[in-house]
Amino acid sequence: MEIRAVVKTEVAAFTALEGYAPGLAVVLVGADAPSAVYLQQILRTCRTVGIEGRLVELAGDVSGGHLRRRILELNEDPLVSGIIVQMPLPPEIPLSVVTDAIDPAKDVDGIHPLNAGRLLLGHPGFVPTTAQAAVELLKRSGIELRGREVVVVGRSNVVGKPAAVLLTREDATVTVCHSRTVDLALHLARADVVLVAAGRPGLVNGSMLKPGATVVDIGINVVNRGLAGEALVGDVDFESARLVAGAITPVPGGVGPVTNALLMTHVLQAARAGAELARSISVSTAGVVPQ
Ligand code: NAD
């Protein structure tokens, strides 16, 4: 069954039982256009599955201290089950402002160091949704990963690194390429599966691929097509790659929708844990007799 349909049913059951819907706070710093489009998609998915999406807009010149306080308030809000902060942040604000402030129990995109450590050690926790979506797409499409050569292009903390960890867990032999890799084509030529998350349109093309390789294009780039206006493209040159690849995900439409659907499952999971915690606190305080 489709992830979205399952989560919708389970959200309805949660809401009926608890008397409130799971909530997702989406923090946007500055009105960056591509981010805003992406956030609108998330809020739309929230509505579709019955999650209470809340857009928290902060001015582009907001201070790190203010952003931190706003996240701490959301941590305390019982109607907010999960929090995501749209990246990139303005250059003056270090990412650590967000990663240090966000409650790991509400960190539904897995950016807190505690969740990153859990992922690395194979403990339960929130996994960055884009990386999870890319691997989930491969598994659901029946692509064999065990013992196969997989190349991940990109080593960011939110996509490349967690994807490499998840793929290793699936018994793939993983190579991580990045901006300092000397010969990207050399590595791609022997890859059975390629995941690209570099934010560079056209970085990978058909001539670099092993025939029959599976290609997951995670990149999302806005390019100007002159008179045709702006277009969304991935990191892979789709036209040349599709002639060589055994399977390839399109942009838009490939990883993005799965990412959003998985985010909804994380919010529901956080809401359930929050409701459980609230119950256990009320049970334990009920036993305390005031003196
Ligand atoms: P990032 O800028 O943090 O990291 C980019 C990575 O690509 C770096 O590790 C860098 O070393 C590598 N890289 C850059 N140029 C390279 C080159 N010439 N050769 C090899 N490696 C190179 O970006 P990110 O946050 O990881 O995002 C990557 C892409 O994925 C972006 O296009 C982003 O928009 C997209 N993205 C998609 C989703 C989704 O849901 N599909 C979600 C998040 C990000």
Short mmCIF file of C-alpha atoms and ligand atoms in Angstrom, two decimals:
data_model
loop_
_atom_site.label_atom_id
_atom_site.label_comp_id
_atom_site.label_asym_id
_atom_site.label_seq_id
_atom_site.Cartn_x
_atom_site.Cartn_y
_atom_site.Cartn_z
CA MET A 1 0.00 0.00 0.00
CA GLU A 2 1.22 3.51 -0.72
CA ILE A 3 3.03 5.13 2.26
CA ARG A 4 0.73 8.15 2.16
CA ALA A 5 -2.47 6.11 2.31
CA VAL A 6 -1.20 4.10 5.29
CA VAL A 7 -0.14 7.20 7.19
CA LYS A 8 -3.49 8.90 6.50
CA THR A 9 -5.39 5.99 8.07
CA GLU A 10 -3.05 5.90 11.06
CA VAL A 11 -3.21 9.68 11.57
CA ALA A 12 -7.02 9.48 11.62
CA ALA A 13 -6.84 6.75 14.29
CA PHE A 14 -4.36 8.80 16.36
CA THR A 15 -6.52 11.93 16.13
CA ALA A 16 -9.67 10.03 17.14
CA LEU A 17 -7.88 8.48 20.12
CA GLU A 18 -5.98 11.51 21.41
CA GLY A 19 -8.41 14.30 20.50
CA TYR A 20 -5.79 16.29 18.58
CA ALA A 21 -3.94 15.82 15.29
CA PRO A 22 -0.17 15.27 15.02
CA GLY A 23 1.47 18.64 14.27
CA LEU A 24 4.44 19.62 12.12
CA ALA A 25 6.09 23.02 12.51
CA VAL A 26 7.93 24.11 9.39
CA VAL A 27 10.37 26.92 10.10
CA LEU A 28 11.32 29.15 7.17
CA VAL A 29 14.03 31.78 7.61
CA GLY A 30 13.73 34.39 4.85
CA ALA A 31 11.47 34.04 1.85
CA ASP A 32 13.80 31.97 -0.36
CA ALA A 33 11.79 31.03 -3.48
CA PRO A 34 12.79 27.36 -4.12
CA SER A 35 12.50 26.60 -0.39
CA ALA A 36 9.10 28.24 -0.25
CA VAL A 37 7.85 26.00 -3.09
CA TYR A 38 9.21 22.93 -1.32
CA LEU A 39 7.58 23.97 1.96
CA GLN A 40 4.23 24.51 0.30
CA GLN A 41 4.44 20.91 -0.97
CA ILE A 42 5.11 19.68 2.57
CA LEU A 43 2.18 21.67 3.94
CA ARG A 44 -0.05 20.29 1.18
CA THR A 45 1.00 16.73 2.04
CA CYS A 46 0.22 17.48 5.72
CA ARG A 47 -3.32 18.52 4.77
CA THR A 48 -3.78 15.41 2.61
CA VAL A 49 -2.96 13.03 5.46
CA GLY A 50 -4.60 15.00 8.30
CA ILE A 51 -1.46 16.37 9.97
CA GLU A 52 -1.65 19.93 11.31
CA GLY A 53 1.05 21.78 9.35
CA ARG A 54 2.17 25.12 10.79
CA LEU A 55 4.39 27.50 8.83
CA VAL A 56 6.65 29.53 11.13
CA GLU A 57 8.08 32.35 9.04
CA LEU A 58 11.04 34.34 10.33
CA ALA A 59 12.62 37.35 8.64
CA GLY A 60 15.78 36.75 6.60
CA ASP A 61 17.76 39.01 8.98
CA VAL A 62 16.64 37.20 12.14
CA SER A 63 19.38 36.67 14.74
CA GLY A 64 20.65 33.23 15.70
CA GLY A 65 19.43 33.89 19.25
CA HIS A 66 15.89 34.63 18.10
CA LEU A 67 15.80 31.52 15.90
CA ARG A 68 17.04 29.44 18.84
CA ARG A 69 14.33 30.85 21.16
CA ARG A 70 11.64 30.16 18.57
CA ILE A 71 12.78 26.52 18.26
CA LEU A 72 12.84 26.15 22.06
CA GLU A 73 9.23 27.44 22.19
CA LEU A 74 8.20 24.87 19.57
CA ASN A 75 9.95 22.15 21.61
CA GLU A 76 7.64 23.06 24.52
CA ASP A 77 4.43 23.23 22.46
CA PRO A 78 2.44 20.01 23.03
CA LEU A 79 0.60 20.43 19.71
CA VAL A 80 3.87 20.42 17.78
CA SER A 81 4.97 16.80 17.33
CA GLY A 82 7.75 17.46 14.84
CA ILE A 83 9.90 20.40 13.72
CA ILE A 84 11.80 20.94 10.49
CA VAL A 85 13.87 23.99 9.61
CA GLN A 86 14.31 24.74 5.95
CA MET A 87 17.92 24.79 4.75
CA PRO A 88 20.06 26.56 3.81
CA LEU A 89 20.03 29.08 6.66
CA PRO A 90 21.30 32.62 6.06
CA PRO A 91 25.14 32.43 6.05
CA GLU A 92 25.46 34.36 9.35
CA ILE A 93 23.56 31.68 11.28
CA PRO A 94 25.54 28.49 11.95
CA LEU A 95 23.65 25.24 11.51
CA SER A 96 24.57 24.35 15.10
CA VAL A 97 22.01 26.96 16.28
CA VAL A 98 19.30 24.65 14.96
CA THR A 99 20.90 21.28 15.65
CA ASP A 100 21.68 22.23 19.26
CA ALA A 101 18.23 23.69 19.96
CA ILE A 102 15.87 21.17 18.41
CA ASP A 103 14.49 18.50 20.75
CA PRO A 104 15.78 15.14 19.40
CA ALA A 105 12.29 13.71 20.04
CA LYS A 106 10.81 16.29 17.61
CA ASP A 107 13.71 16.19 15.15
CA VAL A 108 11.73 14.46 12.39
CA ASP A 109 14.39 15.11 9.73
CA GLY A 110 17.17 13.57 11.81
CA ILE A 111 19.56 16.53 11.97
CA HIS A 112 20.29 16.43 15.73
CA PRO A 113 23.68 14.84 16.58
CA LEU A 114 21.89 12.30 18.80
CA ASN A 115 19.80 11.04 15.86
CA ALA A 116 22.86 11.08 13.57
CA GLY A 117 24.71 8.94 16.14
CA ARG A 118 21.77 6.56 16.45
CA LEU A 119 21.74 6.13 12.68
CA LEU A 120 25.45 5.37 12.61
CA LEU A 121 25.13 2.81 15.41
CA GLY A 122 21.98 1.25 13.96
CA HIS A 123 19.78 2.31 16.89
CA PRO A 124 16.17 3.46 16.40
CA GLY A 125 15.88 7.20 15.80
CA PHE A 126 14.86 9.73 13.17
CA VAL A 127 16.71 9.26 9.87
CA PRO A 128 17.06 12.18 7.40
CA THR A 129 14.04 11.71 5.17
CA THR A 130 15.64 12.34 1.76
CA ALA A 131 18.34 9.72 2.31
CA GLN A 132 15.75 7.29 3.64
CA ALA A 133 13.46 7.98 0.66
CA ALA A 134 16.23 7.25 -1.86
CA VAL A 135 17.02 3.90 -0.24
CA GLU A 136 13.33 3.07 0.27
CA LEU A 137 12.67 3.71 -3.44
CA LEU A 138 15.39 1.21 -4.36
CA LYS A 139 14.07 -1.42 -1.96
CA ARG A 140 10.44 -0.98 -3.01
CA SER A 141 11.49 -1.24 -6.67
CA GLY A 142 13.11 -4.60 -5.95
CA ILE A 143 16.65 -3.39 -6.74
CA GLU A 144 19.17 -5.81 -5.24
CA LEU A 145 21.63 -3.99 -2.95
CA ARG A 146 23.37 -6.83 -1.16
CA GLY A 147 26.99 -7.12 -2.28
CA ARG A 148 26.53 -4.62 -5.11
CA GLU A 149 28.70 -1.64 -5.98
CA VAL A 150 26.89 1.56 -5.02
CA VAL A 151 28.30 5.04 -5.58
CA VAL A 152 26.87 7.97 -3.62
CA VAL A 153 27.77 11.35 -5.08
CA GLY A 154 27.68 13.96 -2.30
CA ARG A 155 28.68 13.74 1.36
CA SER A 156 26.38 16.23 3.10
CA ASN A 157 25.15 15.44 6.59
CA VAL A 158 21.52 15.49 5.44
CA VAL A 159 21.72 13.39 2.28
CA GLY A 160 25.00 11.80 1.16
CA LYS A 161 26.37 10.58 4.50
CA PRO A 162 23.12 9.12 5.88
CA ALA A 163 22.39 7.49 2.49
CA ALA A 164 25.82 5.81 2.60
CA VAL A 165 25.12 4.51 6.13
CA LEU A 166 21.70 3.14 5.13
CA LEU A 167 23.11 1.47 2.03
CA THR A 168 25.90 -0.14 4.04
CA ARG A 169 23.21 -1.52 6.32
CA GLU A 170 21.64 -3.11 3.23
CA ASP A 171 24.97 -4.91 2.62
CA ALA A 172 25.95 -2.79 -0.40
CA THR A 173 29.61 -1.95 -1.04
CA VAL A 174 29.48 1.83 -0.88
CA THR A 175 31.82 4.44 -2.35
CA VAL A 176 31.20 8.10 -1.45
CA CYS A 177 32.32 10.65 -4.04
CA HIS A 178 32.42 14.40 -3.40
CA SER A 179 33.71 17.73 -4.66
CA ARG A 180 37.34 16.67 -4.17
CA THR A 181 37.00 13.28 -5.89
CA VAL A 182 39.63 13.29 -8.63
CA ASP A 183 37.89 11.09 -11.21
CA LEU A 184 34.15 10.78 -10.67
CA ALA A 185 33.60 8.90 -13.95
CA LEU A 186 36.10 6.21 -12.90
CA HIS A 187 33.97 5.36 -9.86
CA LEU A 188 30.64 5.65 -11.67
CA ALA A 189 31.79 3.28 -14.43
CA ARG A 190 31.71 0.28 -12.07
CA ALA A 191 28.60 1.23 -10.09
CA ASP A 192 25.53 -1.01 -10.23
CA VAL A 193 23.56 1.68 -8.37
CA VAL A 194 24.23 5.42 -8.36
CA LEU A 195 22.73 7.99 -5.98
CA VAL A 196 23.44 11.60 -6.85
CA ALA A 197 22.97 14.43 -4.34
CA ALA A 198 25.36 17.21 -5.29
CA GLY A 199 23.18 20.15 -6.31
CA ARG A 200 25.01 20.36 -9.68
CA PRO A 201 22.75 20.10 -12.75
CA GLY A 202 24.15 17.71 -15.38
CA LEU A 203 27.01 16.47 -13.15
CA VAL A 204 26.32 12.88 -14.20
CA ASN A 205 25.52 11.90 -17.78
CA GLY A 206 24.96 8.68 -19.70
CA SER A 207 28.57 8.32 -20.87
CA MET A 208 29.69 7.97 -17.23
CA LEU A 209 27.32 5.13 -16.34
CA LYS A 210 27.69 1.37 -16.46
CA PRO A 211 25.05 0.00 -18.85
CA GLY A 212 22.01 -1.17 -16.90
CA ALA A 213 22.89 0.79 -13.75
CA THR A 214 20.10 2.05 -11.49
CA VAL A 215 20.23 5.82 -11.01
CA VAL A 216 18.55 7.74 -8.20
CA ASP A 217 18.69 11.46 -8.86
CA ILE A 218 18.24 13.34 -5.58
CA GLY A 219 19.31 16.75 -6.84
CA ILE A 220 16.79 19.55 -7.14
CA ASN A 221 18.03 22.57 -9.07
CA VAL A 222 16.25 25.57 -10.51
CA VAL A 223 17.68 26.41 -13.93
CA ASN A 224 16.86 29.28 -16.20
CA ARG A 225 15.75 28.08 -19.64
CA GLY A 226 15.65 31.55 -21.19
CA LEU A 227 12.34 32.17 -22.93
CA ALA A 228 10.94 28.91 -21.52
CA GLY A 229 11.42 30.34 -18.02
CA GLU A 230 12.67 28.47 -14.95
CA ALA A 231 12.67 24.68 -14.73
CA LEU A 232 13.38 22.13 -12.01
CA VAL A 233 16.09 19.63 -12.91
CA GLY A 234 18.12 17.02 -11.06
CA ASP A 235 21.89 16.43 -11.01
CA VAL A 236 21.72 13.82 -13.77
CA ASP A 237 21.37 14.62 -17.45
CA PHE A 238 18.16 12.61 -17.81
CA GLU A 239 18.09 12.36 -21.61
CA SER A 240 21.54 10.78 -22.02
CA ALA A 241 21.36 8.76 -18.78
CA ARG A 242 18.06 7.06 -19.56
CA LEU A 243 19.55 5.54 -22.72
CA VAL A 244 22.20 3.73 -20.66
CA ALA A 245 20.59 3.17 -17.26
CA GLY A 246 18.44 0.18 -16.41
CA ALA A 247 16.22 2.42 -14.30
CA ILE A 248 16.32 6.12 -13.42
CA THR A 249 14.24 8.41 -11.20
CA PRO A 250 12.94 11.62 -12.78
CA VAL A 251 13.15 15.15 -11.35
CA PRO A 252 10.65 16.37 -10.40
CA GLY A 253 8.62 13.36 -9.28
CA GLY A 254 11.14 10.73 -8.16
CA VAL A 255 12.59 11.04 -4.67
CA GLY A 256 10.72 14.21 -3.65
CA PRO A 257 7.20 12.76 -3.14
CA VAL A 258 8.58 9.74 -1.24
CA THR A 259 10.57 12.11 0.98
CA ASN A 260 7.42 14.03 1.89
CA ALA A 261 5.46 10.86 2.57
CA LEU A 262 8.19 9.50 4.85
CA LEU A 263 8.31 12.83 6.68
CA MET A 264 4.63 12.33 7.51
CA THR A 265 5.37 8.90 8.99
CA HIS A 266 8.09 10.48 11.16
CA VAL A 267 5.65 13.15 12.44
CA LEU A 268 3.12 10.46 13.36
CA GLN A 269 5.84 8.47 15.11
CA ALA A 270 6.89 11.59 17.09
CA ALA A 271 3.24 12.33 17.97
CA ARG A 272 2.75 8.80 19.30
CA ALA A 273 5.91 9.01 21.40
CA GLY A 274 4.83 12.45 22.69
CA ALA A 275 1.37 11.19 23.68
CA GLU A 276 2.94 8.17 25.43
CA LEU A 277 5.36 10.41 27.33
CA ALA A 278 2.54 12.77 28.41
CA ARG A 279 0.57 9.77 29.71
CA SER A 280 3.53 8.39 31.64
CA ILE A 281 4.17 11.81 33.23
CA SER A 282 0.53 12.19 34.30
CA VAL A 283 0.56 8.66 35.76
CA SER A 284 3.73 9.31 37.74
CA THR A 285 2.61 12.73 39.05
CA ALA A 286 -0.82 11.27 39.99
CA GLY A 287 1.01 9.21 42.59
CA VAL A 288 2.56 12.28 44.26
CA VAL A 289 0.62 13.42 47.35
CA PRO A 290 1.08 17.15 48.10
CA GLN A 291 2.44 17.76 51.63
P1 NAD B 1 25.10 20.18 -0.12
O1 NAD B 1 25.46 21.40 -0.91
O2 NAD B 1 25.08 20.23 1.35
O3 NAD B 1 26.12 19.02 -0.52
C1 NAD B 1 26.49 18.80 -1.86
C2 NAD B 1 27.51 17.68 -1.91
O4 NAD B 1 27.85 17.46 -3.27
C3 NAD B 1 28.80 17.97 -1.16
O5 NAD B 1 29.11 16.90 -0.30
C4 NAD B 1 29.85 18.11 -2.25
O6 NAD B 1 31.11 17.57 -1.86
C5 NAD B 1 29.24 17.32 -3.41
N1 NAD B 1 29.64 17.87 -4.69
C6 NAD B 1 29.54 19.15 -5.12
N2 NAD B 1 30.07 19.28 -6.35
C7 NAD B 1 30.52 18.06 -6.71
C8 NAD B 1 31.17 17.56 -7.86
N3 NAD B 1 31.48 18.35 -8.90
N4 NAD B 1 31.49 16.24 -7.90
C9 NAD B 1 31.18 15.42 -6.86
N5 NAD B 1 30.55 15.86 -5.75
C10 NAD B 1 30.25 17.16 -5.68
O7 NAD B 1 23.72 19.69 -0.72
P2 NAD B 1 22.60 18.67 -0.11
O8 NAD B 1 21.81 19.35 0.93
O9 NAD B 1 23.22 17.34 0.17
O10 NAD B 1 21.65 18.53 -1.39
C11 NAD B 1 22.13 17.94 -2.57
C12 NAD B 1 21.08 18.06 -3.64
O11 NAD B 1 19.93 17.32 -3.22
C13 NAD B 1 20.60 19.48 -3.89
O12 NAD B 1 20.30 19.62 -5.26
C14 NAD B 1 19.32 19.56 -3.08
O13 NAD B 1 18.41 20.51 -3.60
C15 NAD B 1 18.81 18.17 -3.23
N6 NAD B 1 17.88 17.77 -2.16
C16 NAD B 1 16.79 17.05 -2.54
C17 NAD B 1 15.88 16.64 -1.61
C18 NAD B 1 14.71 15.81 -2.08
O14 NAD B 1 13.74 15.63 -1.36
N7 NAD B 1 14.79 15.23 -3.28
C19 NAD B 1 16.05 16.97 -0.26
C20 NAD B 1 17.21 17.65 0.13
C21 NAD B 1 18.12 18.04 -0.85
#
